[in-house]
Amino acid sequence: MFSYRHAFHAGSPADVLKHAVLLHVADYLQRKEAPLLAVDTHAGAGAYSLRSDWARQGGESRQGVLHLLHWLGQGDNTRKAPALIRDYADVLKAFDAEVWERLRQDDPSLKPGADLTFYPGSPALLARLLARRPADRLRLFELHRNEAVALAEWTTTSPLPVHRQAMQAGDGFEGLISLLPPPERRALVVMDPSYEDKADYDRVIRSLRDALRRFATGVFVIWHPVLQRLDAQQLPERLQRLGRPWLHARMAVGQRRERGLVASGVFVINPPYTLEPALREALPVLSQVMQQDSQGSWELDVGG
C-alpha cells in the first residue's frame, strides 16, 4: 500500500483549483431538476483539520487556501473577486462554521480560531451541495486502508441521509464502471488519484474510455499534477483523444519549492458552457494571489 495521505496537501493551491472547479460544475448540474449521481473515485478522508500534525507537516494550506482567504479579507477584494472564487470561499467558511458548531455542542469552551480550521475534501463539498435536493446521490471509493477508515468516520457527520450516500473501501477505477449508466441518467464523476502509483496514468485513461463507452454524457472532472515525467506530460493529450468536448485548466504558483506541487491541472470532459468564462476570470487572480516566486501562471484550453 502506498504512503500517500491527502491530509499532507489539504488546502494546497492544487486543492483550491480542483475544488473551485468542482463546486462550479456541481452547482451548474443542479440547476436542472433531474436527479444527479455524484461519484468520487479517490475520496480520501472526506474532510481535514488544517491544525492536524499531517496538515502542518505539509504546510501547503498556508500558501493555498489560507493565503487566498487572507487576501479576500483585505480591503474590498471580496467584492472585486470573480464569482467562482467568492462562491468557493463562501462554502469553505460555511463548512468550517458547521464543524465548529457541532464540536461546541460537546464542548462549549471550544473557540474557533482566526483562520480556517476545517477544510472540506471533495466528498464533503459534494455532500453539502447534494443535500440541497432530495433525490441526488453520492458514491465514494477509497482504496487506501487508513484513508478509508477516516472516510467512513466522516460519513457519520455527512449532511446526506444514509440511503443517499454510500462508500466503499476499494478500487474507485473499478467501482466507477459498476455504477454506469446510472438510473438518474445524469452523473458527475471526480477522479483524482495521487499518481503515486505510476500506473494511475494508464488507469485513468482506461477507466474513462470504458466509462464514456457506457455513459458518454457524464461530466468527468480529472485532477492531475504537472510534472516533468513523460507520462504526466502526455496525460492531457491522451484525455483529449477520448473524443468528447473538454476543458483543460492549468495553474502554476511558482517554478520550484522544497515540498509540494507548484503546478497542477484540472481536465473536464463534457464541461458546462459556463465554466470557461468563469475560469478565464478567476485563473489570473488565483495564480497571482497564490504565487510563490513571482512565477505564477495559468493556461486554459477547450476543444472537442
PDB file of C-alpha atoms in Angstrom:
ATOM      1  CA  MET A   1       0.000   0.000   0.000  1.00  0.00           C
ATOM      2  CA  PHE A   2       1.372   3.402  -0.935  1.00  0.00           C
ATOM      3  CA  SER A   3       2.048   6.089   1.683  1.00  0.00           C
ATOM      4  CA  TYR A   4       0.018   8.924   0.180  1.00  0.00           C
ATOM      5  CA  ARG A   5      -2.302  10.749   2.585  1.00  0.00           C
ATOM      6  CA  HIS A   6      -4.156  13.773   1.296  1.00  0.00           C
ATOM      7  CA  ALA A   7      -4.013  15.483   4.701  1.00  0.00           C
ATOM      8  CA  PHE A   8      -0.436  16.472   3.805  1.00  0.00           C
ATOM      9  CA  HIS A   9      -1.800  18.573   0.928  1.00  0.00           C
ATOM     10  CA  ALA A  10      -5.202  19.703   2.253  1.00  0.00           C
ATOM     11  CA  GLY A  11      -5.986  23.250   1.201  1.00  0.00           C
ATOM     12  CA  SER A  12      -2.991  23.432  -1.155  1.00  0.00           C
ATOM     13  CA  PRO A  13      -3.081  25.574  -4.319  1.00  0.00           C
ATOM     14  CA  ALA A  14      -3.879  22.349  -6.212  1.00  0.00           C
ATOM     15  CA  ASP A  15      -6.892  21.801  -3.940  1.00  0.00           C
ATOM     16  CA  VAL A  16      -8.021  25.369  -4.476  1.00  0.00           C
ATOM     17  CA  LEU A  17      -8.095  24.925  -8.250  1.00  0.00           C
ATOM     18  CA  LYS A  18      -9.673  21.461  -8.159  1.00  0.00           C
ATOM     19  CA  HIS A  19     -12.383  22.295  -5.642  1.00  0.00           C
ATOM     20  CA  ALA A  20     -13.286  25.685  -7.087  1.00  0.00           C
ATOM     21  CA  VAL A  21     -13.869  23.977 -10.450  1.00  0.00           C
ATOM     22  CA  LEU A  22     -15.775  21.104  -8.856  1.00  0.00           C
ATOM     23  CA  LEU A  23     -18.133  23.430  -6.996  1.00  0.00           C
ATOM     24  CA  HIS A  24     -18.913  25.398 -10.139  1.00  0.00           C
ATOM     25  CA  VAL A  25     -19.625  22.245 -12.165  1.00  0.00           C
ATOM     26  CA  ALA A  26     -21.772  20.651  -9.456  1.00  0.00           C
ATOM     27  CA  ASP A  27     -23.766  23.828  -8.926  1.00  0.00           C
ATOM     28  CA  TYR A  28     -24.426  24.095 -12.656  1.00  0.00           C
ATOM     29  CA  LEU A  29     -25.634  20.498 -12.888  1.00  0.00           C
ATOM     30  CA  GLN A  30     -28.043  21.074 -10.038  1.00  0.00           C
ATOM     31  CA  ARG A  31     -29.810  23.820 -11.956  1.00  0.00           C
ATOM     32  CA  LYS A  32     -31.748  21.107 -13.774  1.00  0.00           C
ATOM     33  CA  GLU A  33     -34.486  19.380 -11.799  1.00  0.00           C
ATOM     34  CA  ALA A  34     -33.492  15.846 -12.815  1.00  0.00           C
ATOM     35  CA  PRO A  35     -31.672  13.830 -10.118  1.00  0.00           C
ATOM     36  CA  LEU A  36     -27.880  13.633 -10.150  1.00  0.00           C
ATOM     37  CA  LEU A  37     -25.418  10.918  -9.153  1.00  0.00           C
ATOM     38  CA  ALA A  38     -22.022  12.159  -7.943  1.00  0.00           C
ATOM     39  CA  VAL A  39     -19.084   9.742  -7.735  1.00  0.00           C
ATOM     40  CA  ASP A  40     -15.664  10.325  -6.172  1.00  0.00           C
ATOM     41  CA  THR A  41     -13.273   7.558  -7.222  1.00  0.00           C
ATOM     42  CA  HIS A  42     -10.470   8.577  -4.828  1.00  0.00           C
ATOM     43  CA  ALA A  43     -12.331  10.178  -1.961  1.00  0.00           C
ATOM     44  CA  GLY A  44      -9.577  10.402   0.648  1.00  0.00           C
ATOM     45  CA  ALA A  45     -10.639  11.066   4.232  1.00  0.00           C
ATOM     46  CA  GLY A  46     -13.616  13.264   3.347  1.00  0.00           C
ATOM     47  CA  ALA A  47     -12.546  16.355   5.300  1.00  0.00           C
ATOM     48  CA  TYR A  48      -9.428  17.585   7.094  1.00  0.00           C
ATOM     49  CA  SER A  49      -8.231  19.641  10.029  1.00  0.00           C
ATOM     50  CA  LEU A  50      -5.633  22.177   8.946  1.00  0.00           C
ATOM     51  CA  ARG A  51      -4.330  22.082  12.517  1.00  0.00           C
ATOM     52  CA  SER A  52      -3.523  18.368  12.376  1.00  0.00           C
ATOM     53  CA  ASP A  53       0.087  17.215  12.507  1.00  0.00           C
ATOM     54  CA  TRP A  54      -0.236  15.901   8.955  1.00  0.00           C
ATOM     55  CA  ALA A  55      -1.513  19.181   7.555  1.00  0.00           C
ATOM     56  CA  ARG A  56       1.067  21.202   9.494  1.00  0.00           C
ATOM     57  CA  GLN A  57       3.841  18.951   8.228  1.00  0.00           C
ATOM     58  CA  GLY A  58       2.890  19.662   4.624  1.00  0.00           C
ATOM     59  CA  GLY A  59       2.012  23.274   5.345  1.00  0.00           C
ATOM     60  CA  GLU A  60       0.596  23.734   1.849  1.00  0.00           C
ATOM     61  CA  SER A  61      -2.614  25.391   3.039  1.00  0.00           C
ATOM     62  CA  ARG A  62      -0.616  28.434   4.123  1.00  0.00           C
ATOM     63  CA  GLN A  63       0.273  29.187   0.518  1.00  0.00           C
ATOM     64  CA  GLY A  64      -3.067  27.892  -0.746  1.00  0.00           C
ATOM     65  CA  VAL A  65      -6.470  28.366   0.811  1.00  0.00           C
ATOM     66  CA  LEU A  66      -5.352  30.321   3.886  1.00  0.00           C
ATOM     67  CA  HIS A  67      -3.427  32.797   1.765  1.00  0.00           C
ATOM     68  CA  LEU A  68      -6.405  33.178  -0.578  1.00  0.00           C
ATOM     69  CA  LEU A  69      -8.826  33.793   2.297  1.00  0.00           C
ATOM     70  CA  HIS A  70      -6.473  36.352   3.849  1.00  0.00           C
ATOM     71  CA  TRP A  71      -6.320  38.168   0.515  1.00  0.00           C
ATOM     72  CA  LEU A  72     -10.101  38.162   0.255  1.00  0.00           C
ATOM     73  CA  GLY A  73     -10.300  39.765   3.699  1.00  0.00           C
ATOM     74  CA  GLN A  74      -8.221  42.764   2.668  1.00  0.00           C
ATOM     75  CA  GLY A  75      -9.894  45.964   1.519  1.00  0.00           C
ATOM     76  CA  ASP A  76     -12.667  45.358  -0.965  1.00  0.00           C
ATOM     77  CA  ASN A  77     -11.063  42.256  -2.508  1.00  0.00           C
ATOM     78  CA  THR A  78     -14.105  40.123  -1.736  1.00  0.00           C
ATOM     79  CA  ARG A  79     -16.344  42.466  -3.686  1.00  0.00           C
ATOM     80  CA  LYS A  80     -13.935  42.593  -6.636  1.00  0.00           C
ATOM     81  CA  ALA A  81     -13.091  38.888  -6.695  1.00  0.00           C
ATOM     82  CA  PRO A  82     -14.510  36.717  -9.512  1.00  0.00           C
ATOM     83  CA  ALA A  83     -17.705  34.856  -8.647  1.00  0.00           C
ATOM     84  CA  LEU A  84     -16.018  31.440  -8.843  1.00  0.00           C
ATOM     85  CA  ILE A  85     -13.592  32.477  -6.075  1.00  0.00           C
ATOM     86  CA  ARG A  86     -16.289  34.075  -3.910  1.00  0.00           C
ATOM     87  CA  ASP A  87     -18.519  31.014  -4.163  1.00  0.00           C
ATOM     88  CA  TYR A  88     -15.643  28.729  -3.206  1.00  0.00           C
ATOM     89  CA  ALA A  89     -14.699  30.864  -0.213  1.00  0.00           C
ATOM     90  CA  ASP A  90     -18.317  31.066   0.993  1.00  0.00           C
ATOM     91  CA  VAL A  91     -18.640  27.269   1.012  1.00  0.00           C
ATOM     92  CA  LEU A  92     -15.377  26.870   2.927  1.00  0.00           C
ATOM     93  CA  LYS A  93     -16.404  29.346   5.606  1.00  0.00           C
ATOM     94  CA  ALA A  94     -19.835  27.761   5.983  1.00  0.00           C
ATOM     95  CA  PHE A  95     -18.330  24.283   6.299  1.00  0.00           C
ATOM     96  CA  ASP A  96     -15.822  25.452   8.918  1.00  0.00           C
ATOM     97  CA  ALA A  97     -18.590  27.119  10.937  1.00  0.00           C
ATOM     98  CA  GLU A  98     -20.750  23.999  10.805  1.00  0.00           C
ATOM     99  CA  VAL A  99     -17.957  21.783  12.109  1.00  0.00           C
ATOM    100  CA  TRP A 100     -17.212  24.184  14.946  1.00  0.00           C
ATOM    101  CA  GLU A 101     -20.888  24.322  15.884  1.00  0.00           C
ATOM    102  CA  ARG A 102     -21.044  20.551  16.042  1.00  0.00           C
ATOM    103  CA  LEU A 103     -17.892  20.357  18.184  1.00  0.00           C
ATOM    104  CA  ARG A 104     -19.084  23.033  20.584  1.00  0.00           C
ATOM    105  CA  GLN A 105     -22.218  21.062  21.309  1.00  0.00           C
ATOM    106  CA  ASP A 106     -19.932  18.604  23.108  1.00  0.00           C
ATOM    107  CA  ASP A 107     -17.501  21.178  24.489  1.00  0.00           C
ATOM    108  CA  PRO A 108     -18.832  24.767  24.686  1.00  0.00           C
ATOM    109  CA  SER A 109     -15.383  26.020  25.721  1.00  0.00           C
ATOM    110  CA  LEU A 110     -14.006  25.454  22.224  1.00  0.00           C
ATOM    111  CA  LYS A 111     -13.455  28.634  20.238  1.00  0.00           C
ATOM    112  CA  PRO A 112     -12.812  28.954  16.507  1.00  0.00           C
ATOM    113  CA  GLY A 113      -9.512  30.466  15.541  1.00  0.00           C
ATOM    114  CA  ALA A 114      -8.988  33.455  13.295  1.00  0.00           C
ATOM    115  CA  ASP A 115      -8.113  31.235  10.344  1.00  0.00           C
ATOM    116  CA  LEU A 116      -9.988  28.442   8.630  1.00  0.00           C
ATOM    117  CA  THR A 117      -9.552  25.242  10.651  1.00  0.00           C
ATOM    118  CA  PHE A 118     -11.548  22.550   8.866  1.00  0.00           C
ATOM    119  CA  TYR A 119     -11.171  22.003   5.146  1.00  0.00           C
ATOM    120  CA  PRO A 120     -13.724  20.004   3.107  1.00  0.00           C
ATOM    121  CA  GLY A 121     -12.392  17.465   0.643  1.00  0.00           C
ATOM    122  CA  SER A 122     -14.352  16.617  -2.491  1.00  0.00           C
ATOM    123  CA  PRO A 123     -16.767  14.292  -0.613  1.00  0.00           C
ATOM    124  CA  ALA A 124     -17.660  16.986   1.901  1.00  0.00           C
ATOM    125  CA  LEU A 125     -18.114  19.613  -0.801  1.00  0.00           C
ATOM    126  CA  LEU A 126     -20.346  17.337  -2.853  1.00  0.00           C
ATOM    127  CA  ALA A 127     -22.363  16.223   0.170  1.00  0.00           C
ATOM    128  CA  ARG A 128     -23.188  19.832   1.095  1.00  0.00           C
ATOM    129  CA  LEU A 129     -24.466  20.563  -2.409  1.00  0.00           C
ATOM    130  CA  LEU A 130     -26.340  17.297  -2.887  1.00  0.00           C
ATOM    131  CA  ALA A 131     -28.080  17.736   0.461  1.00  0.00           C
ATOM    132  CA  ARG A 132     -29.984  20.668  -1.039  1.00  0.00           C
ATOM    133  CA  ARG A 133     -32.049  18.318  -3.212  1.00  0.00           C
ATOM    134  CA  PRO A 134     -33.985  15.224  -2.149  1.00  0.00           C
ATOM    135  CA  ALA A 135     -33.082  12.826  -4.966  1.00  0.00           C
ATOM    136  CA  ASP A 136     -29.363  13.368  -5.572  1.00  0.00           C
ATOM    137  CA  ARG A 137     -26.955  10.588  -4.526  1.00  0.00           C
ATOM    138  CA  LEU A 138     -23.254  10.317  -3.632  1.00  0.00           C
ATOM    139  CA  ARG A 139     -20.977   7.284  -4.061  1.00  0.00           C
ATOM    140  CA  LEU A 140     -17.452   7.309  -2.620  1.00  0.00           C
ATOM    141  CA  PHE A 141     -14.487   4.981  -3.127  1.00  0.00           C
ATOM    142  CA  GLU A 142     -11.167   4.879  -1.294  1.00  0.00           C
ATOM    143  CA  LEU A 143      -8.534   2.164  -1.627  1.00  0.00           C
ATOM    144  CA  HIS A 144      -6.021   3.305   0.997  1.00  0.00           C
ATOM    145  CA  ARG A 145      -6.888   1.460   4.226  1.00  0.00           C
ATOM    146  CA  ASN A 146      -6.286   4.310   6.671  1.00  0.00           C
ATOM    147  CA  GLU A 147      -7.973   6.854   4.451  1.00  0.00           C
ATOM    148  CA  ALA A 148     -10.971   4.551   4.064  1.00  0.00           C
ATOM    149  CA  VAL A 149     -11.322   4.298   7.861  1.00  0.00           C
ATOM    150  CA  ALA A 150     -11.257   8.086   8.157  1.00  0.00           C
ATOM    151  CA  LEU A 151     -13.740   8.402   5.299  1.00  0.00           C
ATOM    152  CA  ALA A 152     -16.161   6.002   6.974  1.00  0.00           C
ATOM    153  CA  GLU A 153     -15.939   8.094  10.144  1.00  0.00           C
ATOM    154  CA  TRP A 154     -16.563  11.290   8.181  1.00  0.00           C
ATOM    155  CA  THR A 155     -19.723   9.842   6.596  1.00  0.00           C
ATOM    156  CA  THR A 156     -21.327   9.708  10.059  1.00  0.00           C
ATOM    157  CA  THR A 157     -21.296  13.527  10.039  1.00  0.00           C
ATOM    158  CA  SER A 158     -22.319  13.970   6.398  1.00  0.00           C
ATOM    159  CA  PRO A 159     -25.459  16.042   5.756  1.00  0.00           C
ATOM    160  CA  LEU A 160     -26.706  13.367   3.350  1.00  0.00           C
ATOM    161  CA  PRO A 161     -29.090  10.671   4.650  1.00  0.00           C
ATOM    162  CA  VAL A 162     -27.702   7.140   4.708  1.00  0.00           C
ATOM    163  CA  HIS A 163     -29.913   5.961   1.848  1.00  0.00           C
ATOM    164  CA  ARG A 164     -28.480   8.663  -0.430  1.00  0.00           C
ATOM    165  CA  GLN A 165     -24.816   8.100   0.365  1.00  0.00           C
ATOM    166  CA  ALA A 166     -22.573   5.052   0.182  1.00  0.00           C
ATOM    167  CA  MET A 167     -18.839   4.497   0.488  1.00  0.00           C
ATOM    168  CA  GLN A 168     -16.731   1.507  -0.389  1.00  0.00           C
ATOM    169  CA  ALA A 169     -13.199   0.688   0.717  1.00  0.00           C
ATOM    170  CA  GLY A 170     -11.999  -0.411  -2.672  1.00  0.00           C
ATOM    171  CA  ASP A 171     -10.703   0.465  -6.118  1.00  0.00           C
ATOM    172  CA  GLY A 172     -12.520   3.515  -7.471  1.00  0.00           C
ATOM    173  CA  PHE A 173     -11.483   2.871 -11.060  1.00  0.00           C
ATOM    174  CA  GLU A 174     -13.312  -0.443 -10.999  1.00  0.00           C
ATOM    175  CA  GLY A 175     -16.136   0.799  -8.793  1.00  0.00           C
ATOM    176  CA  LEU A 176     -17.000   3.620 -11.171  1.00  0.00           C
ATOM    177  CA  ILE A 177     -17.714   1.278 -14.068  1.00  0.00           C
ATOM    178  CA  SER A 178     -20.146  -0.730 -11.947  1.00  0.00           C
ATOM    179  CA  LEU A 179     -22.278   2.413 -11.486  1.00  0.00           C
ATOM    180  CA  LEU A 180     -22.648   3.360 -15.146  1.00  0.00           C
ATOM    181  CA  PRO A 181     -25.005   4.107 -16.684  1.00  0.00           C
ATOM    182  CA  PRO A 182     -26.751   5.468 -13.579  1.00  0.00           C
ATOM    183  CA  PRO A 183     -30.538   5.248 -13.164  1.00  0.00           C
ATOM    184  CA  GLU A 184     -30.570   9.060 -12.825  1.00  0.00           C
ATOM    185  CA  ARG A 185     -29.162   9.335 -16.388  1.00  0.00           C
ATOM    186  CA  ARG A 186     -27.016  12.217 -15.117  1.00  0.00           C
ATOM    187  CA  ALA A 187     -23.648  11.870 -13.368  1.00  0.00           C
ATOM    188  CA  LEU A 188     -20.732  13.948 -12.113  1.00  0.00           C
ATOM    189  CA  VAL A 189     -17.516  11.984 -11.578  1.00  0.00           C
ATOM    190  CA  VAL A 190     -14.424  13.235  -9.727  1.00  0.00           C
ATOM    191  CA  MET A 191     -11.242  11.310 -10.488  1.00  0.00           C
ATOM    192  CA  ASP A 192      -8.143  12.467  -8.627  1.00  0.00           C
ATOM    193  CA  PRO A 193      -5.722   9.661  -7.844  1.00  0.00           C
ATOM    194  CA  SER A 194      -2.451  10.558  -6.171  1.00  0.00           C
ATOM    195  CA  TYR A 195      -0.455   9.248  -9.165  1.00  0.00           C
ATOM    196  CA  GLU A 196       1.996   7.896  -6.581  1.00  0.00           C
ATOM    197  CA  ASP A 197       1.442   4.629  -8.405  1.00  0.00           C
ATOM    198  CA  LYS A 198       2.670   5.491 -11.895  1.00  0.00           C
ATOM    199  CA  ALA A 199       0.189   3.002 -13.339  1.00  0.00           C
ATOM    200  CA  ASP A 200      -2.521   5.526 -12.428  1.00  0.00           C
ATOM    201  CA  TYR A 201      -1.833   7.481 -15.625  1.00  0.00           C
ATOM    202  CA  ASP A 202      -2.823   4.486 -17.751  1.00  0.00           C
ATOM    203  CA  ARG A 203      -5.654   3.508 -15.418  1.00  0.00           C
ATOM    204  CA  VAL A 204      -7.214   6.974 -15.705  1.00  0.00           C
ATOM    205  CA  ILE A 205      -7.366   6.611 -19.482  1.00  0.00           C
ATOM    206  CA  ARG A 206      -8.653   3.033 -19.454  1.00  0.00           C
ATOM    207  CA  SER A 207     -11.291   3.800 -16.835  1.00  0.00           C
ATOM    208  CA  LEU A 208     -12.541   6.889 -18.648  1.00  0.00           C
ATOM    209  CA  ARG A 209     -12.606   5.131 -22.006  1.00  0.00           C
ATOM    210  CA  ASP A 210     -14.801   2.412 -20.516  1.00  0.00           C
ATOM    211  CA  ALA A 211     -16.932   4.930 -18.614  1.00  0.00           C
ATOM    212  CA  LEU A 212     -17.588   7.019 -21.733  1.00  0.00           C
ATOM    213  CA  ARG A 213     -18.457   3.894 -23.687  1.00  0.00           C
ATOM    214  CA  ARG A 214     -21.141   3.178 -21.099  1.00  0.00           C
ATOM    215  CA  PHE A 215     -22.231   6.752 -20.411  1.00  0.00           C
ATOM    216  CA  ALA A 216     -20.978   9.306 -22.928  1.00  0.00           C
ATOM    217  CA  THR A 217     -22.879  12.285 -21.485  1.00  0.00           C
ATOM    218  CA  GLY A 218     -21.470  12.143 -17.950  1.00  0.00           C
ATOM    219  CA  VAL A 219     -19.383  15.035 -16.667  1.00  0.00           C
ATOM    220  CA  PHE A 220     -15.908  13.925 -15.579  1.00  0.00           C
ATOM    221  CA  VAL A 221     -13.530  16.123 -13.558  1.00  0.00           C
ATOM    222  CA  ILE A 222      -9.976  14.775 -13.608  1.00  0.00           C
ATOM    223  CA  TRP A 223      -7.226  16.321 -11.495  1.00  0.00           C
ATOM    224  CA  HIS A 224      -3.578  15.778 -12.419  1.00  0.00           C
ATOM    225  CA  PRO A 225      -0.146  17.013 -11.338  1.00  0.00           C
ATOM    226  CA  VAL A 226       2.003  18.988 -13.749  1.00  0.00           C
ATOM    227  CA  LEU A 227       5.389  17.268 -13.650  1.00  0.00           C
ATOM    228  CA  GLN A 228       8.408  16.688 -15.879  1.00  0.00           C
ATOM    229  CA  ARG A 229       7.602  12.961 -16.115  1.00  0.00           C
ATOM    230  CA  LEU A 230       6.696  11.888 -19.647  1.00  0.00           C
ATOM    231  CA  ASP A 231       3.523  10.075 -18.595  1.00  0.00           C
ATOM    232  CA  ALA A 232       2.374  13.164 -16.677  1.00  0.00           C
ATOM    233  CA  GLN A 233       3.047  15.402 -19.676  1.00  0.00           C
ATOM    234  CA  GLN A 234       1.221  13.066 -22.056  1.00  0.00           C
ATOM    235  CA  LEU A 235      -1.903  12.616 -19.933  1.00  0.00           C
ATOM    236  CA  PRO A 236      -3.778  15.746 -21.152  1.00  0.00           C
ATOM    237  CA  GLU A 237      -3.227  14.813 -24.809  1.00  0.00           C
ATOM    238  CA  ARG A 238      -4.465  11.294 -24.135  1.00  0.00           C
ATOM    239  CA  LEU A 239      -7.553  12.709 -22.440  1.00  0.00           C
ATOM    240  CA  GLN A 240      -8.247  14.923 -25.435  1.00  0.00           C
ATOM    241  CA  ARG A 241      -8.206  11.890 -27.712  1.00  0.00           C
ATOM    242  CA  LEU A 242     -11.111  10.306 -25.840  1.00  0.00           C
ATOM    243  CA  GLY A 243     -13.349  12.142 -28.276  1.00  0.00           C
ATOM    244  CA  ARG A 244     -15.649  14.237 -26.095  1.00  0.00           C
ATOM    245  CA  PRO A 245     -15.840  18.024 -25.529  1.00  0.00           C
ATOM    246  CA  TRP A 246     -13.225  19.059 -23.000  1.00  0.00           C
ATOM    247  CA  LEU A 247     -11.761  21.909 -20.993  1.00  0.00           C
ATOM    248  CA  HIS A 248      -8.264  21.906 -19.526  1.00  0.00           C
ATOM    249  CA  ALA A 249      -7.204  24.410 -16.844  1.00  0.00           C
ATOM    250  CA  ARG A 250      -3.646  24.578 -15.507  1.00  0.00           C
ATOM    251  CA  MET A 251      -2.235  26.786 -12.785  1.00  0.00           C
ATOM    252  CA  ALA A 252       1.310  27.256 -11.541  1.00  0.00           C
ATOM    253  CA  VAL A 253       2.181  29.160  -8.374  1.00  0.00           C
ATOM    254  CA  GLY A 254       5.927  29.113  -8.938  1.00  0.00           C
ATOM    255  CA  GLN A 255       8.795  27.301 -10.601  1.00  0.00           C
ATOM    256  CA  ARG A 256      10.018  25.157  -7.736  1.00  0.00           C
ATOM    257  CA  ARG A 257       9.693  24.558  -3.997  1.00  0.00           C
ATOM    258  CA  GLU A 258      11.115  22.137  -1.467  1.00  0.00           C
ATOM    259  CA  ARG A 259       7.805  20.333  -0.862  1.00  0.00           C
ATOM    260  CA  GLY A 260       4.513  20.112  -2.692  1.00  0.00           C
ATOM    261  CA  LEU A 261       3.444  20.801  -6.225  1.00  0.00           C
ATOM    262  CA  VAL A 262       3.954  24.140  -7.883  1.00  0.00           C
ATOM    263  CA  ALA A 263       1.600  23.333 -10.754  1.00  0.00           C
ATOM    264  CA  SER A 264      -1.457  21.185 -11.363  1.00  0.00           C
ATOM    265  CA  GLY A 265      -4.322  20.886 -13.794  1.00  0.00           C
ATOM    266  CA  VAL A 266      -7.983  20.015 -13.982  1.00  0.00           C
ATOM    267  CA  PHE A 267      -9.351  18.370 -17.106  1.00  0.00           C
ATOM    268  CA  VAL A 268     -13.143  18.383 -17.512  1.00  0.00           C
ATOM    269  CA  ILE A 269     -14.906  16.139 -20.011  1.00  0.00           C
ATOM    270  CA  ASN A 270     -18.319  17.432 -21.156  1.00  0.00           C
ATOM    271  CA  PRO A 271     -17.827  20.724 -19.288  1.00  0.00           C
ATOM    272  CA  PRO A 272     -20.756  23.117 -18.707  1.00  0.00           C
ATOM    273  CA  TYR A 273     -20.653  26.119 -21.003  1.00  0.00           C
ATOM    274  CA  THR A 274     -20.370  28.462 -18.012  1.00  0.00           C
ATOM    275  CA  LEU A 275     -17.053  27.034 -16.843  1.00  0.00           C
ATOM    276  CA  GLU A 276     -14.759  28.562 -19.466  1.00  0.00           C
ATOM    277  CA  PRO A 277     -15.750  32.209 -18.875  1.00  0.00           C
ATOM    278  CA  ALA A 278     -15.738  31.675 -15.112  1.00  0.00           C
ATOM    279  CA  LEU A 279     -12.184  30.315 -15.223  1.00  0.00           C
ATOM    280  CA  ARG A 280     -10.912  32.967 -17.631  1.00  0.00           C
ATOM    281  CA  GLU A 281     -11.937  35.485 -14.997  1.00  0.00           C
ATOM    282  CA  ALA A 282     -10.739  33.541 -11.946  1.00  0.00           C
ATOM    283  CA  LEU A 283      -7.472  31.867 -13.005  1.00  0.00           C
ATOM    284  CA  PRO A 284      -5.405  35.067 -13.364  1.00  0.00           C
ATOM    285  CA  VAL A 285      -6.457  36.093  -9.853  1.00  0.00           C
ATOM    286  CA  LEU A 286      -5.823  32.682  -8.284  1.00  0.00           C
ATOM    287  CA  SER A 287      -2.364  32.294  -9.829  1.00  0.00           C
ATOM    288  CA  GLN A 288      -1.338  35.824  -8.876  1.00  0.00           C
ATOM    289  CA  VAL A 289      -2.616  35.675  -5.292  1.00  0.00           C
ATOM    290  CA  MET A 290      -1.007  32.303  -4.514  1.00  0.00           C
ATOM    291  CA  GLN A 291       2.232  32.710  -6.478  1.00  0.00           C
ATOM    292  CA  GLN A 292       5.369  31.843  -4.524  1.00  0.00           C
ATOM    293  CA  ASP A 293       8.250  33.312  -6.501  1.00  0.00           C
ATOM    294  CA  SER A 294       6.780  35.796  -8.977  1.00  0.00           C
ATOM    295  CA  GLN A 295       6.407  32.935 -11.459  1.00  0.00           C
ATOM    296  CA  GLY A 296       2.670  32.282 -11.177  1.00  0.00           C
ATOM    297  CA  SER A 297       0.982  31.425 -14.454  1.00  0.00           C
ATOM    298  CA  TRP A 298      -2.163  29.876 -15.860  1.00  0.00           C
ATOM    299  CA  GLU A 299      -3.432  28.286 -19.055  1.00  0.00           C
ATOM    300  CA  LEU A 300      -6.904  27.401 -20.274  1.00  0.00           C
ATOM    301  CA  ASP A 301      -7.777  25.398 -23.395  1.00  0.00           C
ATOM    302  CA  VAL A 302     -11.020  23.967 -24.725  1.00  0.00           C
ATOM    303  CA  GLY A 303     -11.756  21.550 -27.526  1.00  0.00           C
ATOM    304  CA  GLY A 304     -13.640  18.534 -28.748  1.00  0.00           C
TER     305      GLY A 304
END
